[in-house]
C-alpha cells in the first residue's frame, strides 16, 4: 500500500515517542527492585542484632544480691526535766528621753554672751549659765520701780502724820465741846434764876453748836486721810510687785540649765535678738531615759494575766555599737494609754537604771534589743526548738526507736521551746532534725561530740565509725564484699557505701 509524502514524515516521530515510554518503565522497575533489596537488608541486620543481644543476656553470669544492712541513725537526745519555766520575750525598742525641755527666754532682748560649750551633743550641769541678755533696760526698769515705791512710802508717812495731827485736833475739839456744853448748862440754870438774859444763853448755845461742828469736821478729815492712806497702801503693793517683776526680769536676763543634761540644739548667738516665742536651747536629762517597746496583743494579754504584774518587771537591754554589745537594765514604769494600732500592740515604757560605769552613754533614738520576762509556766519542760516537728509533735526515744508524741508548745525562748503538756520527767526526746522522720525509725544516741553510748564515734563525711578516711585496701575489700563492678561502685552514693565499708572493717578486725 502506497503512503503519501505527509504520512511518511509523521511515522519516525511516533517511533521515537514509543521508545522513550519503554525506557521510563524500565527505570521505575529497577528503582523498585533496589528499594526492596535495601529494606530486606535492614530488617536482616536488626533481626541479627536482637538475636545477638538475647544470646549475650542469656550468657551473662548471675550476680549475687546486694547485702542489706539495718540503718541506725546517730542522733542527739534531750532529757525532759519538768520545772517552773519563765521564758523571755525578745523585742526591739527605741530609747526616748523621759525628761526634756525647750528653753525659751522669759524676756526679750539682745544676746550679749553665750556659753562656749553650748552646742548640740555637749553636756551642761544644772545651774550652768547658757547665755545672757543685755541688762540695761531691765536695770532701768528696776530702778524706776524702786523709786516709785520709795515715793509711795513717803506719801504714806505723810498721810500717817496728817492722821495723827487730825486725831490730836479732834481730841482738843471734843474737850472744847464738853466745856461749851458745861457752860451752856450753867447758863441755863442761871437764866432760870434770872441772873442771865436769854441772849446770853443763846450765845452759849451757838458756841456749843460751833464746837460740835468742829468735832465732826475733824472726824471727817480723819476718815478722808485714812482712805487716802488705804489707797497709798494699795499703790505700794502694786509697786512692790513691780519691783519684784523688775528684779525677776533682770534675773532672767541670765539663762541657766534647769538640770544636768545633754544639749540637743541651740539657736542663740551674740547679737541676736531673742523673744519669748523663740526656742533658744533644747536639752534632755541624760539620767532620765526610757526604752519604748511594743508588745503584741497576744504577748500583752499573756503577760497581763500573770500573777506578777507587768509594771515593776526588770528588763534587759542590749545596744550593739561598733560590733560590741553593751548590756543595760531597766524597770517597767508605765504602759501606753492607747493601743498603738500602727504598731499592732501596746506600748510599754521602762526607765533605764542610772549606771555611771557604762563606757557608752545611751542616746535617744538608739534601737536596742529588749528582753522582757514572760509569764510563769508551772511544771513545764524546756527543750531545744529542733525537737519540735509540725509545731505540736516531738519524738520520744524508746529502746532505740522513735515514737511520736503530741505536745502543747506554750512559748518559745530563743532556741528553746517551753512545753506545758505532753511530757513527763525522765522522757528522752529527739533533738536532731531529720528530714524524713517516722515512727519506729531506729536511732543511736550520741553526744554533741559524736560519741555514742559505748564511746564509739559515729561515721562522719563518709568514714566508718572508729577510723578516719578509709584506706584503698579497705575500699577494695568493701567493693569485693558488695559484688559490684568498678563502674557500679563508683556510681554508688557515698551513703550506701558505708555499710559495705563498715562490714569490711569489722571483717578485718576479726
Tab-separated table of C-alpha atoms in Angstrom:
chain	number	residue	atom	x	y	z
A	1	UNK	CA	0.000	0.000	0.000
A	2	UNK	CA	1.391	3.277	-1.090
A	3	UNK	CA	1.789	6.211	1.529
A	4	UNK	CA	1.646	9.843	0.867
A	5	UNK	CA	4.527	12.142	1.483
A	6	UNK	CA	2.919	13.584	4.727
A	7	UNK	CA	2.401	10.131	6.263
A	8	UNK	CA	5.978	9.221	5.549
A	9	UNK	CA	7.093	12.322	7.510
A	10	UNK	CA	4.972	11.518	10.656
A	11	UNK	CA	5.901	7.843	11.263
A	12	UNK	CA	9.523	8.417	12.511
A	13	UNK	CA	8.299	10.750	15.260
A	14	UNK	CA	5.857	8.198	16.587
A	15	UNK	CA	8.578	5.600	16.771
A	16	UNK	CA	10.782	7.883	18.866
A	17	UNK	CA	7.957	8.527	21.397
A	18	UNK	CA	7.309	4.837	21.764
A	19	UNK	CA	10.981	4.162	22.571
A	20	UNK	CA	11.023	6.844	25.329
A	21	UNK	CA	7.953	5.396	27.052
A	22	UNK	CA	9.536	1.945	27.125
A	23	UNK	CA	12.732	3.331	28.796
A	24	UNK	CA	10.813	5.098	31.574
A	25	UNK	CA	9.000	1.939	32.567
A	26	UNK	CA	12.263	0.030	32.739
A	27	UNK	CA	13.833	2.711	35.086
A	28	UNK	CA	10.905	2.611	37.529
A	29	UNK	CA	11.129	-1.167	37.735
A	30	UNK	CA	14.863	-1.074	38.544
A	31	UNK	CA	14.360	1.511	41.312
A	32	UNK	CA	11.611	-0.514	42.963
A	33	UNK	CA	13.724	-3.676	42.966
A	34	UNK	CA	16.638	-1.767	44.545
A	35	UNK	CA	14.446	-0.343	47.389
A	36	UNK	CA	13.068	-3.782	48.215
A	37	UNK	CA	16.572	-5.185	48.488
A	38	UNK	CA	17.663	-2.350	50.880
A	39	UNK	CA	14.654	-2.863	53.178
A	40	UNK	CA	15.347	-6.558	53.307
A	41	UNK	CA	18.959	-5.938	54.314
A	42	UNK	CA	17.915	-3.521	57.158
A	43	UNK	CA	15.405	-5.997	58.538
A	44	UNK	CA	18.032	-8.694	58.470
A	45	UNK	CA	20.570	-6.529	60.358
A	46	UNK	CA	18.055	-5.613	63.087
A	47	UNK	CA	16.953	-9.202	63.492
A	48	UNK	CA	20.561	-10.331	63.800
A	49	UNK	CA	21.284	-7.642	66.469
A	50	UNK	CA	18.265	-8.684	68.533
A	51	UNK	CA	19.283	-12.336	68.370
A	52	UNK	CA	22.876	-11.451	69.388
A	53	UNK	CA	21.709	-9.299	72.349
A	54	UNK	CA	19.432	-12.033	73.649
A	55	UNK	CA	22.269	-14.510	73.443
A	56	UNK	CA	24.585	-12.120	75.369
A	57	UNK	CA	21.968	-11.543	78.086
A	58	UNK	CA	21.369	-15.243	78.387
A	59	UNK	CA	25.097	-15.891	78.652
A	60	UNK	CA	25.659	-13.210	81.437
A	61	UNK	CA	26.586	-14.791	84.788
A	62	UNK	CA	24.091	-14.286	87.583
A	63	UNK	CA	25.177	-11.727	90.288
A	64	UNK	CA	24.582	-12.338	93.919
A	65	UNK	CA	22.088	-9.972	95.593
A	66	UNK	CA	23.363	-6.847	97.356
A	67	UNK	CA	23.553	-7.446	101.118
A	68	UNK	CA	21.072	-5.446	103.181
A	69	UNK	CA	22.196	-3.585	106.322
A	70	UNK	CA	19.973	-2.145	109.013
A	71	UNK	CA	20.211	1.682	109.102
A	72	UNK	CA	20.699	3.178	112.595
A	73	UNK	CA	20.959	6.968	112.649
A	74	UNK	CA	23.200	8.696	115.183
A	75	UNK	CA	21.143	11.437	116.898
A	76	UNK	CA	21.266	13.709	119.900
A	77	UNK	CA	18.662	13.482	122.640
A	78	UNK	CA	17.246	15.956	125.143
A	79	UNK	CA	16.235	14.701	128.604
A	80	UNK	CA	12.987	16.133	129.966
A	81	UNK	CA	13.008	17.854	133.350
A	82	UNK	CA	9.745	19.485	134.492
A	83	UNK	CA	10.055	22.705	136.479
A	84	UNK	CA	8.677	26.249	136.633
A	85	UNK	CA	9.713	27.998	133.450
A	86	UNK	CA	9.729	31.693	132.606
A	87	UNK	CA	10.788	32.436	129.041
A	88	UNK	CA	11.974	35.811	127.820
A	89	UNK	CA	10.140	37.817	125.168
A	90	UNK	CA	12.748	39.370	122.894
A	91	UNK	CA	11.759	42.561	121.125
A	92	UNK	CA	13.278	45.683	119.672
A	93	UNK	CA	12.779	49.050	121.314
A	94	UNK	CA	13.755	52.674	120.926
A	95	UNK	CA	15.412	54.897	123.509
A	96	UNK	CA	13.477	58.086	124.299
A	97	UNK	CA	14.160	60.975	126.650
A	98	UNK	CA	11.820	60.841	129.627
A	99	UNK	CA	12.690	64.406	130.635
A	100	UNK	CA	13.334	67.036	128.006
A	101	UNK	CA	12.772	70.783	127.760
A	102	UNK	CA	12.703	73.528	125.162
A	103	UNK	CA	14.140	76.619	126.832
A	104	UNK	CA	12.522	79.915	125.868
A	105	UNK	CA	13.561	83.246	127.304
A	106	UNK	CA	11.185	84.985	129.706
A	107	UNK	CA	12.360	88.397	128.476
A	108	UNK	CA	13.208	89.711	125.054
A	109	UNK	CA	16.456	91.388	124.207
A	110	UNK	CA	19.856	91.187	122.608
A	111	UNK	CA	22.126	88.259	123.433
A	112	UNK	CA	25.396	89.616	124.857
A	113	UNK	CA	27.144	86.383	125.940
A	114	UNK	CA	26.929	82.651	125.112
A	115	UNK	CA	28.451	79.673	126.912
A	116	UNK	CA	31.397	78.483	124.769
A	117	UNK	CA	30.359	74.868	125.275
A	118	UNK	CA	26.764	75.420	124.207
A	119	UNK	CA	26.465	73.165	121.164
A	120	UNK	CA	24.482	70.086	120.144
A	121	UNK	CA	25.654	66.992	121.981
A	122	UNK	CA	27.512	68.786	124.775
A	123	UNK	CA	26.879	68.205	128.487
A	124	UNK	CA	25.796	71.030	130.766
A	125	UNK	CA	25.466	70.996	134.523
A	126	UNK	CA	22.391	72.122	136.431
A	127	UNK	CA	22.578	75.877	137.071
A	128	UNK	CA	25.323	76.429	134.492
A	129	UNK	CA	24.914	79.695	132.530
A	130	UNK	CA	23.848	79.106	128.931
A	131	UNK	CA	23.595	82.656	127.612
A	132	UNK	CA	22.821	86.207	128.817
A	133	UNK	CA	20.685	89.092	127.517
A	134	UNK	CA	21.519	92.803	127.723
A	135	UNK	CA	20.607	94.017	131.254
A	136	UNK	CA	20.388	97.800	130.692
A	137	UNK	CA	16.634	98.118	130.063
A	138	UNK	CA	15.813	95.787	132.937
A	139	UNK	CA	18.126	97.560	135.382
A	140	UNK	CA	16.474	100.857	134.416
A	141	UNK	CA	13.010	99.378	134.927
A	142	UNK	CA	14.042	98.066	138.341
A	143	UNK	CA	15.453	101.422	139.418
A	144	UNK	CA	12.283	103.198	138.315
A	145	UNK	CA	10.094	100.711	140.195
A	146	UNK	CA	12.212	101.149	143.333
A	147	UNK	CA	11.935	104.953	143.066
A	148	UNK	CA	8.165	104.807	142.670
A	149	UNK	CA	7.949	102.568	145.698
A	150	UNK	CA	10.055	104.977	147.761
A	151	UNK	CA	7.845	107.895	146.722
A	152	UNK	CA	4.757	105.984	147.756
A	153	UNK	CA	6.335	105.150	151.093
A	154	UNK	CA	6.976	108.832	151.692
A	155	UNK	CA	3.380	109.680	150.867
A	156	UNK	CA	2.214	107.020	153.284
A	157	UNK	CA	4.385	108.517	156.011
A	158	UNK	CA	2.881	111.945	155.278
A	159	UNK	CA	-0.650	110.580	155.445
A	160	UNK	CA	0.086	108.871	158.736
A	161	UNK	CA	1.341	112.199	160.136
A	162	UNK	CA	-1.789	114.006	158.932
A	163	UNK	CA	-3.981	111.391	160.515
A	164	UNK	CA	-2.125	111.726	163.808
A	165	UNK	CA	-2.499	115.524	163.687
A	166	UNK	CA	-6.188	115.289	162.878
A	167	UNK	CA	-6.711	112.848	165.734
A	168	UNK	CA	-4.989	115.248	168.168
A	169	UNK	CA	-7.086	118.175	166.961
A	170	UNK	CA	-10.195	116.013	167.251
A	171	UNK	CA	-9.400	115.289	170.875
A	172	UNK	CA	-8.917	119.015	171.555
A	173	UNK	CA	-12.182	119.876	169.785
A	174	UNK	CA	-14.035	117.241	171.761
A	175	UNK	CA	-12.694	118.724	175.038
A	176	UNK	CA	-13.741	122.215	173.960
A	177	UNK	CA	-17.177	120.841	173.099
A	178	UNK	CA	-17.512	119.390	176.602
A	179	UNK	CA	-16.535	122.744	178.154
A	180	UNK	CA	-19.080	124.589	175.993
A	181	UNK	CA	-21.831	122.153	176.960
A	182	UNK	CA	-20.983	122.592	180.631
A	183	UNK	CA	-21.056	126.379	180.272
A	184	UNK	CA	-24.451	126.148	178.488
A	185	UNK	CA	-25.859	124.037	181.277
A	186	UNK	CA	-24.764	126.553	183.928
A	187	UNK	CA	-26.123	129.453	181.898
A	188	UNK	CA	-29.462	127.680	181.574
A	189	UNK	CA	-29.667	127.264	185.341
A	190	UNK	CA	-28.756	130.933	185.909
A	191	UNK	CA	-31.375	132.007	183.361
A	192	UNK	CA	-33.991	130.149	185.348
A	193	UNK	CA	-32.927	132.157	188.397
A	194	UNK	CA	-32.995	135.342	186.369
A	195	UNK	CA	-29.301	136.017	186.673
A	196	UNK	CA	-28.685	135.855	182.882
A	197	UNK	CA	-30.606	137.063	179.949
A	198	UNK	CA	-31.907	134.812	177.192
A	199	UNK	CA	-29.387	136.263	174.733
A	200	UNK	CA	-26.547	135.137	176.893
A	201	UNK	CA	-27.956	131.642	176.918
A	202	UNK	CA	-28.400	131.696	173.151
A	203	UNK	CA	-24.782	132.814	172.682
A	204	UNK	CA	-23.567	129.843	174.701
A	205	UNK	CA	-25.887	127.570	172.669
A	206	UNK	CA	-24.254	128.888	169.499
A	207	UNK	CA	-20.785	128.161	170.869
A	208	UNK	CA	-21.804	124.562	171.601
A	209	UNK	CA	-23.121	124.163	168.065
A	210	UNK	CA	-19.948	125.572	166.534
A	211	UNK	CA	-17.684	123.334	168.592
A	212	UNK	CA	-19.810	120.286	167.760
A	213	UNK	CA	-19.444	121.124	164.100
A	214	UNK	CA	-15.674	121.404	164.542
A	215	UNK	CA	-15.590	117.924	166.066
A	216	UNK	CA	-17.487	116.478	163.088
A	217	UNK	CA	-15.119	118.211	160.710
A	218	UNK	CA	-12.095	116.660	162.405
A	219	UNK	CA	-13.668	113.230	162.244
A	220	UNK	CA	-14.384	113.643	158.540
A	221	UNK	CA	-10.811	114.777	157.982
A	222	UNK	CA	-9.535	111.654	159.708
A	223	UNK	CA	-11.785	109.391	157.593
A	224	UNK	CA	-10.583	111.068	154.395
A	225	UNK	CA	-6.958	110.746	155.483
A	226	UNK	CA	-7.403	107.092	156.336
A	227	UNK	CA	-8.984	106.447	152.883
A	228	UNK	CA	-6.047	108.143	151.222
A	229	UNK	CA	-3.721	106.018	153.311
A	230	UNK	CA	-5.505	102.850	152.148
A	231	UNK	CA	-5.112	103.980	148.548
A	232	UNK	CA	-1.435	104.596	149.098
A	233	UNK	CA	-1.032	101.176	150.704
A	234	UNK	CA	-2.692	99.531	147.677
A	235	UNK	CA	-0.461	101.528	145.383
A	236	UNK	CA	2.525	100.417	147.428
A	237	UNK	CA	1.565	96.744	146.953
A	238	UNK	CA	1.382	97.272	143.217
A	239	UNK	CA	4.763	98.959	143.263
A	240	UNK	CA	6.224	96.132	145.341
A	241	UNK	CA	5.023	93.691	142.681
A	242	UNK	CA	6.504	95.915	140.022
A	243	UNK	CA	9.834	95.848	141.848
A	244	UNK	CA	9.672	92.057	142.174
A	245	UNK	CA	8.803	91.743	138.497
A	246	UNK	CA	11.649	94.024	137.525
A	247	UNK	CA	14.041	92.046	139.725
A	248	UNK	CA	12.829	88.796	138.180
A	249	UNK	CA	13.151	90.143	134.643
A	250	UNK	CA	16.631	91.305	135.478
A	251	UNK	CA	17.488	87.852	136.825
A	252	UNK	CA	16.002	86.216	133.711
A	253	UNK	CA	18.498	88.006	131.531
A	254	UNK	CA	20.861	85.175	132.529
A	255	UNK	CA	19.517	81.806	131.290
A	256	UNK	CA	20.811	78.719	133.150
A	257	UNK	CA	20.385	74.966	132.662
A	258	UNK	CA	17.397	73.639	134.658
A	259	UNK	CA	19.072	70.245	135.137
A	260	UNK	CA	22.161	68.312	134.159
A	261	UNK	CA	21.683	67.071	130.641
A	262	UNK	CA	22.677	66.955	127.001
A	263	UNK	CA	22.109	69.817	124.594
A	264	UNK	CA	20.034	68.807	121.590
A	265	UNK	CA	20.117	72.123	119.735
A	266	UNK	CA	20.976	75.776	120.266
A	267	UNK	CA	19.974	78.801	118.188
A	268	UNK	CA	21.482	81.647	120.235
A	269	UNK	CA	24.353	83.770	119.030
A	270	UNK	CA	25.861	87.016	120.306
A	271	UNK	CA	23.979	89.971	118.832
A	272	UNK	CA	20.798	88.078	118.073
A	273	UNK	CA	17.505	89.486	119.339
A	274	UNK	CA	15.504	86.787	121.082
A	275	UNK	CA	11.885	86.855	122.173
A	276	UNK	CA	9.711	84.746	124.434
A	277	UNK	CA	8.377	82.754	121.462
A	278	UNK	CA	11.826	81.595	120.315
A	279	UNK	CA	13.205	78.171	121.329
A	280	UNK	CA	16.713	79.160	122.322
A	281	UNK	CA	18.049	75.820	123.623
A	282	UNK	CA	16.656	72.272	123.611
A	283	UNK	CA	18.075	69.687	126.018
A	284	UNK	CA	17.235	66.415	127.769
A	285	UNK	CA	18.180	64.773	131.044
A	286	UNK	CA	20.812	62.108	130.391
A	287	UNK	CA	19.883	60.307	133.600
A	288	UNK	CA	16.177	60.004	132.706
A	289	UNK	CA	15.962	57.759	129.647
A	290	UNK	CA	13.138	55.381	128.757
A	291	UNK	CA	13.048	52.484	126.359
A	292	UNK	CA	9.778	52.149	124.466
A	293	UNK	CA	8.845	48.762	123.058
A	294	UNK	CA	5.626	47.262	121.767
A	295	UNK	CA	4.018	44.061	122.998
A	296	UNK	CA	1.658	42.351	120.589
A	297	UNK	CA	-1.902	41.792	121.707
A	298	UNK	CA	-1.120	38.130	122.378
A	299	UNK	CA	2.025	38.904	124.358
A	300	UNK	CA	0.351	41.648	126.371
A	301	UNK	CA	-2.676	39.503	127.120
A	302	UNK	CA	-0.455	36.619	128.224
A	303	UNK	CA	1.734	38.750	130.490
A	304	UNK	CA	-1.127	40.877	131.857
A	305	UNK	CA	-2.895	37.780	133.183
A	306	UNK	CA	0.185	36.611	135.065
A	307	UNK	CA	0.228	36.846	138.850
A	308	UNK	CA	3.343	39.008	138.609
A	309	UNK	CA	2.297	42.468	137.313
A	310	UNK	CA	3.998	43.887	134.246
A	311	UNK	CA	4.777	47.226	135.919
A	312	UNK	CA	7.860	46.755	138.048
A	313	UNK	CA	9.422	43.968	135.979
A	314	UNK	CA	13.095	44.277	135.206
A	315	UNK	CA	14.042	44.192	131.542
A	316	UNK	CA	17.439	43.652	129.949
A	317	UNK	CA	18.698	45.722	127.040
A	318	UNK	CA	21.495	45.165	124.549
A	319	UNK	CA	22.864	48.018	122.448
A	320	UNK	CA	25.249	46.978	119.703
A	321	UNK	CA	27.776	49.689	118.869
A	322	UNK	CA	30.840	49.118	116.749
A	323	UNK	CA	30.306	45.367	116.802
A	324	UNK	CA	30.317	45.318	120.627
A	325	UNK	CA	27.261	44.511	122.743
A	326	UNK	CA	26.636	46.702	125.788
A	327	UNK	CA	24.194	45.495	128.427
A	328	UNK	CA	21.783	47.729	130.327
A	329	UNK	CA	18.900	47.148	132.713
A	330	UNK	CA	15.595	48.923	133.140
A	331	UNK	CA	12.378	48.807	135.126
A	332	UNK	CA	8.911	48.899	133.577
A	333	UNK	CA	7.272	52.080	134.863
A	334	UNK	CA	4.179	52.598	132.729
A	335	UNK	CA	2.014	51.232	129.929
A	336	UNK	CA	0.754	53.249	126.997
A	337	UNK	CA	-2.696	54.773	127.449
A	338	UNK	CA	-3.918	53.683	123.999
A	339	UNK	CA	-3.484	50.701	121.704
A	340	UNK	CA	-0.732	51.504	119.201
A	341	UNK	CA	-2.698	50.366	116.154
A	342	UNK	CA	0.011	51.424	113.719
A	343	UNK	CA	2.481	49.159	115.542
A	344	UNK	CA	-0.006	46.399	116.262
A	345	UNK	CA	0.156	46.224	120.033
A	346	UNK	CA	0.579	48.036	123.353
A	347	UNK	CA	3.437	50.437	124.067
A	348	UNK	CA	5.380	49.756	127.252
A	349	UNK	CA	7.926	52.117	128.818
A	350	UNK	CA	10.818	51.082	131.039
A	351	UNK	CA	13.097	53.531	132.853
A	352	UNK	CA	16.781	52.771	132.411
A	353	UNK	CA	18.889	52.355	135.511
A	354	UNK	CA	21.471	55.097	136.086
A	355	UNK	CA	24.724	53.219	135.580
A	356	UNK	CA	27.709	55.529	135.520
A	357	UNK	CA	30.102	52.622	134.922
A	358	UNK	CA	28.917	52.029	131.375
A	359	UNK	CA	31.556	53.157	128.855
A	360	UNK	CA	28.965	54.202	126.239
A	361	UNK	CA	26.174	56.629	127.105
A	362	UNK	CA	22.832	55.705	125.558
A	363	UNK	CA	21.267	58.355	123.342
A	364	UNK	CA	17.616	58.962	122.427
A	365	UNK	CA	16.744	57.348	119.128
A	366	UNK	CA	19.007	54.332	119.619
A	367	UNK	CA	17.472	50.954	118.722
A	368	UNK	CA	18.121	48.251	121.282
A	369	UNK	CA	17.174	44.644	121.821
A	370	UNK	CA	14.864	44.233	124.808
A	371	UNK	CA	14.341	41.023	126.784
A	372	UNK	CA	11.121	41.079	128.845
A	373	UNK	CA	10.275	38.293	131.317
A	374	UNK	CA	7.217	36.400	130.109
A	375	UNK	CA	4.667	34.750	132.403
A	376	UNK	CA	5.420	31.743	134.618
A	377	UNK	CA	4.640	28.239	133.325
A	378	UNK	CA	4.498	25.734	136.203
A	379	UNK	CA	5.632	22.144	135.641
A	380	UNK	CA	6.797	22.818	132.104
A	381	UNK	CA	9.683	21.385	130.089
A	382	UNK	CA	12.363	23.363	128.277
A	383	UNK	CA	13.571	21.554	125.158
A	384	UNK	CA	15.528	22.599	122.058
A	385	UNK	CA	13.397	24.111	119.319
A	386	UNK	CA	14.835	21.495	116.929
A	387	UNK	CA	12.879	18.837	118.848
A	388	UNK	CA	9.541	20.283	117.681
A	389	UNK	CA	8.084	18.825	114.479
A	390	UNK	CA	4.957	20.229	112.800
A	391	UNK	CA	4.605	22.698	115.704
A	392	UNK	CA	2.976	20.144	118.029
A	393	UNK	CA	4.925	16.876	117.814
A	394	UNK	CA	8.060	15.507	119.450
A	395	UNK	CA	9.655	12.086	119.054
A	396	UNK	CA	10.426	10.134	122.175
A	397	UNK	CA	13.334	7.677	122.062
A	398	UNK	CA	12.225	4.326	123.474
A	399	UNK	CA	14.550	1.305	123.178
A	400	UNK	CA	16.438	2.891	120.299
A	401	UNK	CA	13.318	3.693	118.278
A	402	UNK	CA	11.351	6.899	117.722
A	403	UNK	CA	7.788	7.277	118.902
A	404	UNK	CA	5.729	10.385	118.089
A	405	UNK	CA	4.007	12.307	120.909
A	406	UNK	CA	1.627	15.266	120.697
A	407	UNK	CA	2.570	18.171	122.964
A	408	UNK	CA	1.403	21.708	123.699
A	409	UNK	CA	4.052	24.337	122.980
A	410	UNK	CA	3.289	27.255	125.309
A	411	UNK	CA	6.070	29.648	124.252
A	412	UNK	CA	9.486	29.948	122.655
A	413	UNK	CA	12.563	31.315	124.371
A	414	UNK	CA	15.378	31.887	121.919
A	415	UNK	CA	16.457	28.463	120.635
A	416	UNK	CA	14.324	26.653	123.239
A	417	UNK	CA	10.650	25.748	123.362
A	418	UNK	CA	8.521	25.661	126.520
A	419	UNK	CA	6.205	22.633	126.550
A	420	UNK	CA	3.409	22.800	129.105
A	421	UNK	CA	1.624	19.499	128.310
A	422	UNK	CA	2.516	16.121	126.859
A	423	UNK	CA	5.849	15.256	128.524
A	424	UNK	CA	6.906	13.660	131.787
A	425	UNK	CA	10.016	13.740	133.902
A	426	UNK	CA	12.742	11.493	132.554
A	427	UNK	CA	11.473	11.322	128.976
A	428	UNK	CA	14.188	11.301	126.333
A	429	UNK	CA	13.207	13.071	123.138
A	430	UNK	CA	14.887	13.546	119.792
A	431	UNK	CA	16.779	16.837	119.452
A	432	UNK	CA	18.214	16.328	115.951
A	433	UNK	CA	16.394	17.470	112.829
A	434	UNK	CA	15.626	14.587	110.462
A	435	UNK	CA	14.037	15.369	107.113
A	436	UNK	CA	12.289	12.013	106.581
A	437	UNK	CA	11.172	11.047	110.073
A	438	UNK	CA	8.662	8.378	111.012
A	439	UNK	CA	7.581	6.213	113.895
A	440	UNK	CA	9.798	3.198	114.513
A	441	UNK	CA	12.924	4.736	112.982
A	442	UNK	CA	15.971	3.248	114.729
A	443	UNK	CA	18.451	5.697	116.221
A	444	UNK	CA	21.558	5.688	118.339
A	445	UNK	CA	22.033	8.474	120.904
A	446	UNK	CA	25.335	10.344	120.718
A	447	UNK	CA	26.583	13.458	122.431
A	448	UNK	CA	27.477	16.757	120.771
A	449	UNK	CA	30.966	15.415	120.004
A	450	UNK	CA	29.564	12.458	118.120
A	451	UNK	CA	30.448	9.904	120.837
A	452	UNK	CA	27.815	7.247	121.376
A	453	UNK	CA	26.706	5.370	124.445
A	454	UNK	CA	29.575	2.812	124.095
A	455	UNK	CA	32.148	5.516	123.392
A	456	UNK	CA	32.432	4.875	119.597
A	457	UNK	CA	32.188	7.890	117.325
A	458	UNK	CA	29.640	7.617	114.505
A	459	UNK	CA	30.577	7.794	110.850
A	460	UNK	CA	31.291	11.272	109.542
A	461	UNK	CA	31.898	12.513	105.984
A	462	UNK	CA	31.553	9.006	104.593
A	463	UNK	CA	34.051	7.441	107.030
A	464	UNK	CA	33.001	4.491	109.184
A	465	UNK	CA	32.990	4.688	112.937
A	466	UNK	CA	36.269	4.089	114.663
A	467	UNK	CA	38.558	5.341	111.869
A	468	UNK	CA	39.422	8.175	109.598
A	469	UNK	CA	39.304	8.171	105.823
A	470	UNK	CA	39.165	4.522	104.578
A	471	UNK	CA	42.345	3.170	103.022
A	472	UNK	CA	42.478	1.911	99.410
A	473	UNK	CA	42.794	-1.668	100.709
A	474	UNK	CA	39.650	-1.230	102.836
A	475	UNK	CA	37.752	0.216	99.866
A	476	UNK	CA	38.856	-2.707	97.667
A	477	UNK	CA	37.665	-5.208	100.314
A	478	UNK	CA	34.315	-3.378	100.625
A	479	UNK	CA	33.929	-3.360	96.836
A	480	UNK	CA	34.581	-7.077	96.706
A	481	UNK	CA	32.072	-7.723	99.514
A	482	UNK	CA	29.418	-5.725	97.660
A	483	UNK	CA	29.776	-7.799	94.489
A	484	UNK	CA	29.645	-4.656	92.356
A	485	UNK	CA	31.750	-3.779	89.339
A	486	UNK	CA	34.079	-0.801	89.391
A	487	UNK	CA	31.627	1.321	87.419
A	488	UNK	CA	28.713	0.340	89.682
A	489	UNK	CA	30.782	1.062	92.816
A	490	UNK	CA	31.769	4.491	91.534
A	491	UNK	CA	28.126	5.263	90.760
A	492	UNK	CA	27.013	4.121	94.221
A	493	UNK	CA	26.173	7.093	96.576
A	494	UNK	CA	28.543	7.552	99.481
A	495	UNK	CA	25.779	6.961	102.000
A	496	UNK	CA	25.169	3.480	100.530
A	497	UNK	CA	28.882	2.628	100.564
A	498	UNK	CA	29.146	2.994	104.329
A	499	UNK	CA	27.582	-0.365	105.289
A	500	UNK	CA	29.993	-2.215	102.975
A	501	UNK	CA	32.994	-0.318	104.325
A	502	UNK	CA	31.855	-0.962	107.903
A	503	UNK	CA	31.431	-4.652	107.122
A	504	UNK	CA	34.897	-4.853	105.578
A	505	UNK	CA	36.400	-3.039	108.581
A	506	UNK	CA	34.722	-5.403	111.054
A	507	UNK	CA	35.876	-8.418	108.980
A	508	UNK	CA	39.432	-7.085	109.042
A	509	UNK	CA	39.325	-6.524	112.805
A	510	UNK	CA	38.141	-10.076	113.325
